[in-house]
CSV table of N, CA, C and O in Angstrom, one decimal:
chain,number,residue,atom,x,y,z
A,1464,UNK,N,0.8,-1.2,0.0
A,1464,UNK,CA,0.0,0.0,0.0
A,1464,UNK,C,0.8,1.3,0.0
A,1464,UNK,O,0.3,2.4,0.0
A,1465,UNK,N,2.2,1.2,0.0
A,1465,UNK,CA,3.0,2.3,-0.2
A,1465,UNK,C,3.4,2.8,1.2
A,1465,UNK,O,4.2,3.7,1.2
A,1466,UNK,N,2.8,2.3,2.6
A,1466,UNK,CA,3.0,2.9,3.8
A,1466,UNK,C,5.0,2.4,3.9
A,1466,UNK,O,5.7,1.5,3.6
A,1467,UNK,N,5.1,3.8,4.8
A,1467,UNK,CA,6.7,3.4,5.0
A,1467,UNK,C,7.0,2.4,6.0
A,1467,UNK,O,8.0,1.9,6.2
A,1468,UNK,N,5.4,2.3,6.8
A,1468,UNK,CA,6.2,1.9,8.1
A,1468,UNK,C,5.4,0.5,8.2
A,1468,UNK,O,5.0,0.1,9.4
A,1469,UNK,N,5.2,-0.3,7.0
A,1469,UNK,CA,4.7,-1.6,6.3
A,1469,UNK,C,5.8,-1.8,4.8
A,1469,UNK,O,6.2,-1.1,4.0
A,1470,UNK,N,6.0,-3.3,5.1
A,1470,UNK,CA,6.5,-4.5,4.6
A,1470,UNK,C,5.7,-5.5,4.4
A,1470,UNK,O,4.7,-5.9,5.0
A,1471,UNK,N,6.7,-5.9,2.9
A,1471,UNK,CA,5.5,-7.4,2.8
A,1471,UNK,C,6.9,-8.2,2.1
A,1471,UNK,O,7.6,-7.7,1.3
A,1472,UNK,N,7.1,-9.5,2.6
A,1472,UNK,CA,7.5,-10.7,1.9
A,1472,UNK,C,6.8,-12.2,1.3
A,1472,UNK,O,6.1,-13.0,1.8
A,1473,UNK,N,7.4,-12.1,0.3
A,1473,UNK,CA,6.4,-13.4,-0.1
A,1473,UNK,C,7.4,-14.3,-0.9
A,1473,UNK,O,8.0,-14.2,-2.0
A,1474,UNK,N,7.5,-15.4,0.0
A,1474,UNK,CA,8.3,-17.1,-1.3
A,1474,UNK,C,7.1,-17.6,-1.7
A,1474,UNK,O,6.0,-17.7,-1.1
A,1475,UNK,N,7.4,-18.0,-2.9
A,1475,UNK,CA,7.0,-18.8,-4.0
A,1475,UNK,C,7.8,-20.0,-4.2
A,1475,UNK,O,8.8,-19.7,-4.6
A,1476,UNK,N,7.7,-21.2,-4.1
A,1476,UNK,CA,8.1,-22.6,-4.0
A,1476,UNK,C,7.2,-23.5,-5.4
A,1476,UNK,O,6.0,-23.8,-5.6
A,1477,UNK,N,8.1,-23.7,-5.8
A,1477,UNK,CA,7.3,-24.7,-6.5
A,1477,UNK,C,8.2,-26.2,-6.7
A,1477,UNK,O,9.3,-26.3,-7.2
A,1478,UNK,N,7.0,-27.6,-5.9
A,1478,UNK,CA,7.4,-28.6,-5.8
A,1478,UNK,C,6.6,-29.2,-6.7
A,1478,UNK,O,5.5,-28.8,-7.1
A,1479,UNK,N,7.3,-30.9,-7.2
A,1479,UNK,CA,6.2,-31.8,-8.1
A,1479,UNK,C,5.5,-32.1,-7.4
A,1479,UNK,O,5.8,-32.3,-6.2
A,1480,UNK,N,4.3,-32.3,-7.9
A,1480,UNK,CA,3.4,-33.0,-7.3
A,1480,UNK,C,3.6,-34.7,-6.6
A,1480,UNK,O,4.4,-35.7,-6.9
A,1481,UNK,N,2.6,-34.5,-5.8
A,1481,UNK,CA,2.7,-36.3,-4.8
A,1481,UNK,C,3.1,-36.6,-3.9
A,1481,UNK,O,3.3,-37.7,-3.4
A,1482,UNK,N,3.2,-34.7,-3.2
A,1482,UNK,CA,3.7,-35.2,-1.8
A,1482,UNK,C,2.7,-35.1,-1.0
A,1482,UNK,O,1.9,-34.2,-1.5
A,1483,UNK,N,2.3,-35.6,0.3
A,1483,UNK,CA,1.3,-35.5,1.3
A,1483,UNK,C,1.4,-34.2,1.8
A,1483,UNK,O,2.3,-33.5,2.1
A,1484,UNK,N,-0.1,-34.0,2.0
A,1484,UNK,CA,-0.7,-32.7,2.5
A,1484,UNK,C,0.6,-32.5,3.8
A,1484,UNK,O,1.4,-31.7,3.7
A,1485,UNK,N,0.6,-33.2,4.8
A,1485,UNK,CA,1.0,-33.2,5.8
A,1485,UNK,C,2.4,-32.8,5.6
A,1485,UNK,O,2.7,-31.8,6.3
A,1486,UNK,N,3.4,-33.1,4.9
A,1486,UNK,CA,4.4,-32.9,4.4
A,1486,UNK,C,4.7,-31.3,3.8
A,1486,UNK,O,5.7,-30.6,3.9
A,1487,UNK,N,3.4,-30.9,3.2
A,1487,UNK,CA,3.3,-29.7,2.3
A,1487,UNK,C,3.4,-28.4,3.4
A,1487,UNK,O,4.2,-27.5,3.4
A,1488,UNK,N,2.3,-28.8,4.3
A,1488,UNK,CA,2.1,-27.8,5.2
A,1488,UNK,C,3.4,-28.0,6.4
A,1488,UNK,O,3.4,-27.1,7.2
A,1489,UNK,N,4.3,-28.9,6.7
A,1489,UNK,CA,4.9,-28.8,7.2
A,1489,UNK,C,6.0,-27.9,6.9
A,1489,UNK,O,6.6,-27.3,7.8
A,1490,UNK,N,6.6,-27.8,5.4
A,1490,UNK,CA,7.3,-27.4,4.9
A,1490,UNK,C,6.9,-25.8,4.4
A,1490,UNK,O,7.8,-25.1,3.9
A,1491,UNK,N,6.1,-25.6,4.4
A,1491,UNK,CA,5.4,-24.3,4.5
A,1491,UNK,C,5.5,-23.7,5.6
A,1491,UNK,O,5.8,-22.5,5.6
A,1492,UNK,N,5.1,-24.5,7.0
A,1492,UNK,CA,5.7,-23.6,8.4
A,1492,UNK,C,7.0,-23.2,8.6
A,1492,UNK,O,7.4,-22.0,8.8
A,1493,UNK,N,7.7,-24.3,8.5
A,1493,UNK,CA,9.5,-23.8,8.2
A,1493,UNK,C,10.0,-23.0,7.7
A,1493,UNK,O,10.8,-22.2,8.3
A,1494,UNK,N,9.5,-23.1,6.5
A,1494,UNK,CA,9.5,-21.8,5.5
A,1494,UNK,C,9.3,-20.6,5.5
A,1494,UNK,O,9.7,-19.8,4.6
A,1495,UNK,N,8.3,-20.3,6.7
A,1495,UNK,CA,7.4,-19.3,6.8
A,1495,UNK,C,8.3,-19.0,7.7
A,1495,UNK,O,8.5,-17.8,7.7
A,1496,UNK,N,9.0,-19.6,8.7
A,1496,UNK,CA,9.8,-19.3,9.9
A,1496,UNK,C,11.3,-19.1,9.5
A,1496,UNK,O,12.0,-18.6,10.4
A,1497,UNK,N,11.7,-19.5,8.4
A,1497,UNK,CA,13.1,-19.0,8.2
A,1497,UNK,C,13.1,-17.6,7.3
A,1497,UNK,O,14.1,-17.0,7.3
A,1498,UNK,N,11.8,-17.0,6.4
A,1498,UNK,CA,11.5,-15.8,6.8
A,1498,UNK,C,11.3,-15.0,7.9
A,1498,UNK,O,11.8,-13.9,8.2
A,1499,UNK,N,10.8,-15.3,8.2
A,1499,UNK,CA,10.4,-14.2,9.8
A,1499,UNK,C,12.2,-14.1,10.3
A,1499,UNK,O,12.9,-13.1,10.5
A,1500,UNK,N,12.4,-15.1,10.4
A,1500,UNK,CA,14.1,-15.4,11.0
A,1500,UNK,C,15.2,-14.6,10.1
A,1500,UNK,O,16.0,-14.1,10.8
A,1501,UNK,N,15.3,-14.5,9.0
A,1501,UNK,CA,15.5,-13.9,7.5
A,1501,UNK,C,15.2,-12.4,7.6
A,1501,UNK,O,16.0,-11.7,7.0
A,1502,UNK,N,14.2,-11.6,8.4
A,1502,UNK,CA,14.4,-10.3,8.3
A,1502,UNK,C,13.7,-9.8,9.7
A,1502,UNK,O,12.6,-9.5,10.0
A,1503,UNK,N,15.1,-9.7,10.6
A,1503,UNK,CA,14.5,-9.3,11.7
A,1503,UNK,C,14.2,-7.7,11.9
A,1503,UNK,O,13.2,-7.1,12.5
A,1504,UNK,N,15.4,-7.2,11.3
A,1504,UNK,CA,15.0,-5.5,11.1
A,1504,UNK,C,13.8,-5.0,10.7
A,1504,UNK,O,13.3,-4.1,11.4
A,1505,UNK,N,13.2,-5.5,9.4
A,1505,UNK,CA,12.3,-5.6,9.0
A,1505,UNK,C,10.8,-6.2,9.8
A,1505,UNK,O,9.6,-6.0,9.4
A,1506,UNK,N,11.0,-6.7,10.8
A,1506,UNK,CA,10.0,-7.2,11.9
A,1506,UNK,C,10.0,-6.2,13.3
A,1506,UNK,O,9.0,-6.0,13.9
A,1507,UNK,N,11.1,-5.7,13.7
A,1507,UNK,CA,11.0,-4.7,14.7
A,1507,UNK,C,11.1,-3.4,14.2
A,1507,UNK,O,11.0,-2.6,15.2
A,1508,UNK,N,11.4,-2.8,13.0
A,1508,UNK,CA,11.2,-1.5,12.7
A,1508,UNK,C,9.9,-1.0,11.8
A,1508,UNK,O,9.8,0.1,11.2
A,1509,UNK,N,9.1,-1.8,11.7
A,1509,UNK,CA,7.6,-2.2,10.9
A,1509,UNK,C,6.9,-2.8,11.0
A,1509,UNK,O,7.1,-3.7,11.8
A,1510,UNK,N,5.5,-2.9,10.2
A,1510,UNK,CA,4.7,-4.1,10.5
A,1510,UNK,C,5.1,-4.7,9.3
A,1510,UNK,O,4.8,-4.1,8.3
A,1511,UNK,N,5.8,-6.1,9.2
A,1511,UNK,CA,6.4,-6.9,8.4
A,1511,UNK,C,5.3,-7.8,8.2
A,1511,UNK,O,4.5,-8.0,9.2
A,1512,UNK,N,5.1,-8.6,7.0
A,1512,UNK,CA,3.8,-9.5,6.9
A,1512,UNK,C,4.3,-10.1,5.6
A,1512,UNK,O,4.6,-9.6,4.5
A,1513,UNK,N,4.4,-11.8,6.3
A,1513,UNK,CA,5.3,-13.0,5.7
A,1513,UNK,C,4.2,-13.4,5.1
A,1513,UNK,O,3.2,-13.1,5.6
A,1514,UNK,N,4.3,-14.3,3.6
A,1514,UNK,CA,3.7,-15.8,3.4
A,1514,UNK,C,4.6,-16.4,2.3
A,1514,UNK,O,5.5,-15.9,1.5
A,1515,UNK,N,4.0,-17.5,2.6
A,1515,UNK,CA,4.6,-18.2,1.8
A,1515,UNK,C,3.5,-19.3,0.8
A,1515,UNK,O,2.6,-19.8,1.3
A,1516,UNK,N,3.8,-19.6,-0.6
A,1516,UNK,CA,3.3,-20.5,-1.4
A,1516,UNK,C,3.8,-21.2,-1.7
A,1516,UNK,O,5.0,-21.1,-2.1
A,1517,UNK,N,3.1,-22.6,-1.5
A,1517,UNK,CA,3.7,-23.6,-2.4
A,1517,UNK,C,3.0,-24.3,-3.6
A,1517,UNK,O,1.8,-24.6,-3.6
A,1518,UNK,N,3.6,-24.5,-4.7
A,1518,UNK,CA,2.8,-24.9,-5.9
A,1518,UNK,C,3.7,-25.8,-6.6
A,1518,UNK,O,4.9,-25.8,-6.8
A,1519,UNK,N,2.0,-26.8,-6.8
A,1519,UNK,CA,2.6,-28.0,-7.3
A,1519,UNK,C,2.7,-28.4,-9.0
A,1519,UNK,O,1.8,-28.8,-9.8
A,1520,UNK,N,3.8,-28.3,-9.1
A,1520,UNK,CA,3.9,-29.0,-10.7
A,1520,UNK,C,3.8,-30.4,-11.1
A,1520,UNK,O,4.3,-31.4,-10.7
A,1521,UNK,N,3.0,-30.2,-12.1
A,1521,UNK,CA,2.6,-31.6,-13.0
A,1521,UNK,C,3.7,-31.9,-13.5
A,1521,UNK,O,4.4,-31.3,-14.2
A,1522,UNK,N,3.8,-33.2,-12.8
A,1522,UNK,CA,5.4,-34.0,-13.5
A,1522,UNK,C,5.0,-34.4,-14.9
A,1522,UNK,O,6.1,-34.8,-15.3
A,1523,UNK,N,4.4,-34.5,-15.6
A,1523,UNK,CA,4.1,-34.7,-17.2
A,1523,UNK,C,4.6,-33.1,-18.0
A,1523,UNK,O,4.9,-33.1,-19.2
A,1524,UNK,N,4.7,-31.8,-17.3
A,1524,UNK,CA,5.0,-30.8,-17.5
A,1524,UNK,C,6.2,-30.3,-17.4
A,1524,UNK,O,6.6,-29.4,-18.1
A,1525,UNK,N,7.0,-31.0,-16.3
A,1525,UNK,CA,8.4,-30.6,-15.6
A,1525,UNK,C,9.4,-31.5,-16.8
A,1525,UNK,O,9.4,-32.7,-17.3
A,1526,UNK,N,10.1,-30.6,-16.8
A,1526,UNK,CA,11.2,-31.0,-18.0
A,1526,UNK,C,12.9,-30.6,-17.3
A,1526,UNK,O,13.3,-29.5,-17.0
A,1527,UNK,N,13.6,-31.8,-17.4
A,1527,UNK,CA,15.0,-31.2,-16.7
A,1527,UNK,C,15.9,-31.9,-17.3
A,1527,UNK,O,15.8,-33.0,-17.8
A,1528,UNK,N,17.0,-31.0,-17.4
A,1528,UNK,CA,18.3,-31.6,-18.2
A,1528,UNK,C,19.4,-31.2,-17.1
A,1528,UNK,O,19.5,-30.2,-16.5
A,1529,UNK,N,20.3,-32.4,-16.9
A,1529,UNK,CA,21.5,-32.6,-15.8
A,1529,UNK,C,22.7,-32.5,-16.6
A,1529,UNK,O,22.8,-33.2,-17.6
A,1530,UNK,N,23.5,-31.8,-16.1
A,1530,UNK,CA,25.1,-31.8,-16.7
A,1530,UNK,C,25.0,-31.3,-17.8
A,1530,UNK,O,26.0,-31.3,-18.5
């Protein structure tokens, strides 16, 4: 919103699909907490406001070349 004394962070993750909900959202708390951890200036000199996404790719879509 343009306020000086507001922040916003946001990760974007994108995993293949097939992993357990339980898995997903665990890795999303983590995540969420090594931001917060990742900008502490940003958390005591503002109102700082984390999220995070995760998105799953169709492995029929994901295309990778090694070496």
């Amino acid at each position: 919103d343009g306020a000086p004394d507001r922040a916003f962070v946001h990760l974007t993750v994108s995993v293949l699909a097939g992993r357990e909900a339980r898995v997903l959202r665990e890795t999303g708390d983590a995540l969420l907490a090594v931001l917060r951890d990742s900008f502490p200036r940003a958390r005591s000199e503002r109102r700082c406001d984390f999220t995070v996404e995760l998105r799953e790719m169709r492995p029929e879509l994901y295309f990778k070349s090694a070496g």
